[in-house]
Coordinates of C-alpha atoms in Angstrom, one line a residue:
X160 CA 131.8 85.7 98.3
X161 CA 130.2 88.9 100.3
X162 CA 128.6 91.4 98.3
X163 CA 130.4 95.2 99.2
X164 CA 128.2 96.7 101.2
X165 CA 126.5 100.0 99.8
X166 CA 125.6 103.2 102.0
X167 CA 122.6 104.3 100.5
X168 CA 121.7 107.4 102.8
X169 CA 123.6 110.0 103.9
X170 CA 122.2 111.4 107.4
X171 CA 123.6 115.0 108.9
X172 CA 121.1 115.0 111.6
X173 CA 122.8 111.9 114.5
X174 CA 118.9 111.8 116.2
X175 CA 117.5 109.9 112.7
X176 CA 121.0 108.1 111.9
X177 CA 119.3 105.0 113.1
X178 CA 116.5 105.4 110.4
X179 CA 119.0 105.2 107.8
X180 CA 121.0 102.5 109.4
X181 CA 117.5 100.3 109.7
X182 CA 117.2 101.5 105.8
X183 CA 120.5 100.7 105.0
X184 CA 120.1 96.9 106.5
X185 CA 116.7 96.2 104.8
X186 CA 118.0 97.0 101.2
X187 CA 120.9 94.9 101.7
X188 CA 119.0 92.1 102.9
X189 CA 118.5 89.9 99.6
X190 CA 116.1 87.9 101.5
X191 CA 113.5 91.2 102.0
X192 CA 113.9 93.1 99.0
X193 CA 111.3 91.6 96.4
X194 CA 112.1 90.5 93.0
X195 CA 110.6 91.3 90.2
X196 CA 107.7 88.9 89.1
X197 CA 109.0 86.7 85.9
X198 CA 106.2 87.7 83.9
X199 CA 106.3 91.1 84.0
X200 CA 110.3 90.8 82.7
X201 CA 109.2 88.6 80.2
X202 CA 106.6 91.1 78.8
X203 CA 109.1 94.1 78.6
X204 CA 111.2 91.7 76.9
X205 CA 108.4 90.8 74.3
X206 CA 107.5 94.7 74.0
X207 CA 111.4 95.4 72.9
X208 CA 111.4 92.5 70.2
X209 CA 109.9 93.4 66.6
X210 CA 109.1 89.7 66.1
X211 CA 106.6 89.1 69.0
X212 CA 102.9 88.4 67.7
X213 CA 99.9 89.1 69.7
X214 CA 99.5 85.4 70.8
X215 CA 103.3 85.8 72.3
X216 CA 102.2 88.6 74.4
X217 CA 98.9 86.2 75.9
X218 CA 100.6 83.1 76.4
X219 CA 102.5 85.2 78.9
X220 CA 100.1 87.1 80.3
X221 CA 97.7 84.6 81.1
X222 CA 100.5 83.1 83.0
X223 CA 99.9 85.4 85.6
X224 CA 96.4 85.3 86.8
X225 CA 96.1 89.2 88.3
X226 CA 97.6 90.4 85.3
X227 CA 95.2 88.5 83.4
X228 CA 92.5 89.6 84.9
X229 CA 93.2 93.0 85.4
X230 CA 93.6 93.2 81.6
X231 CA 90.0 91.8 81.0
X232 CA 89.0 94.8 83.4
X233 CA 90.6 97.4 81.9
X234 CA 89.5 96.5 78.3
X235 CA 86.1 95.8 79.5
X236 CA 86.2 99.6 81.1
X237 CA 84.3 102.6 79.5
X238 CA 87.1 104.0 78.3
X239 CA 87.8 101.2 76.1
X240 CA 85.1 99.0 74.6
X241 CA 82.1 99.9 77.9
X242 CA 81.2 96.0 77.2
X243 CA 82.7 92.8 79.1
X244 CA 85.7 91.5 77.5
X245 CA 86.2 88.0 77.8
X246 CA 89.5 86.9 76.2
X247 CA 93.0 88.0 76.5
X248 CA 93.5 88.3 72.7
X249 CA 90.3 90.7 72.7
X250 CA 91.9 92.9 75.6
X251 CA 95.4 93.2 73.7
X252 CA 93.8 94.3 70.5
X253 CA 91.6 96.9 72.6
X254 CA 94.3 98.0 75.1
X255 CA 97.6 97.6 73.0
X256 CA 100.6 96.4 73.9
X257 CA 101.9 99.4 75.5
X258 CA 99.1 99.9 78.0
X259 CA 99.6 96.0 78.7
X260 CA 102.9 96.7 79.8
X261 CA 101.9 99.6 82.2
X262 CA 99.5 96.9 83.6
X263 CA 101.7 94.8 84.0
X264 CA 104.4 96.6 85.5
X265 CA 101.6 97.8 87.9
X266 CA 100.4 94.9 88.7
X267 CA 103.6 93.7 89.8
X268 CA 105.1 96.2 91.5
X269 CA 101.9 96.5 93.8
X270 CA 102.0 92.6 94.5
X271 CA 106.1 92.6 95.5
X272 CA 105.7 95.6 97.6
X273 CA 102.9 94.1 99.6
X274 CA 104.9 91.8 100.3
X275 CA 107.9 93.3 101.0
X276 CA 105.9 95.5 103.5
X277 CA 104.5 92.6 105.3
X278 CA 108.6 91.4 105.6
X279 CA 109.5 94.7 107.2
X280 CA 106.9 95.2 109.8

């Protein structure tokens, strides 16, 4: 079954139709758009339930060993604890959950969209 087809820009000047076009076939390519890492979807998941513990929240992040280790830096940074952090349970309870999150969600987006740069060119 074909997916409908979705016109995403709306171009009044003809000269940069084919920018639009070319825009138009990349987000509709399933095979170029990048996904959203697994980890990161489970950790938004974790933040919305009121039953996750602490040690929820590491066994998924240390899945991931950017995230991982971008949480170690930030907690490790001045403006948290200005000493090096050297477990994931540490970071969480200096960081929070929340600020985990917005790591993670960084740290993702940054790695799909390398990718999906390197796809395009």
């Amino acid at each position: 079954m074909r997916k409908e087809q979705v016109n995403y820009l709306q171009v009044s000047d003809p000269s940069r139709q084919w920018v639009a076009d070319r825009l138009t076939t990349l987000l509709n390519d399933e095979s170029i758009v990048p996904s959203f890492p697994d980890v990161a979807i489970r950790l938004c998941s974790l933040v919305q339930n009121d039953s996750t513990t602490m040690a929820d929240f590491a066994k998924v992040i240390m899945l991931d060993t950017a995230l991982a280790a971008r949480c170690l830096q930030v907690a490790s940074s001045i403006g948290f604890a200005a000493r090096q952090i050297d477990s994931i349970d540490q970071a969480l309870m200096l960081i929070g959950i929340q600020q985990v999150r917005r790591i993670a969600l960084a740290v993702a987006t940054v790695g799909a969209f390398s990718e999906f740069k390197a796809k395009v060119d």
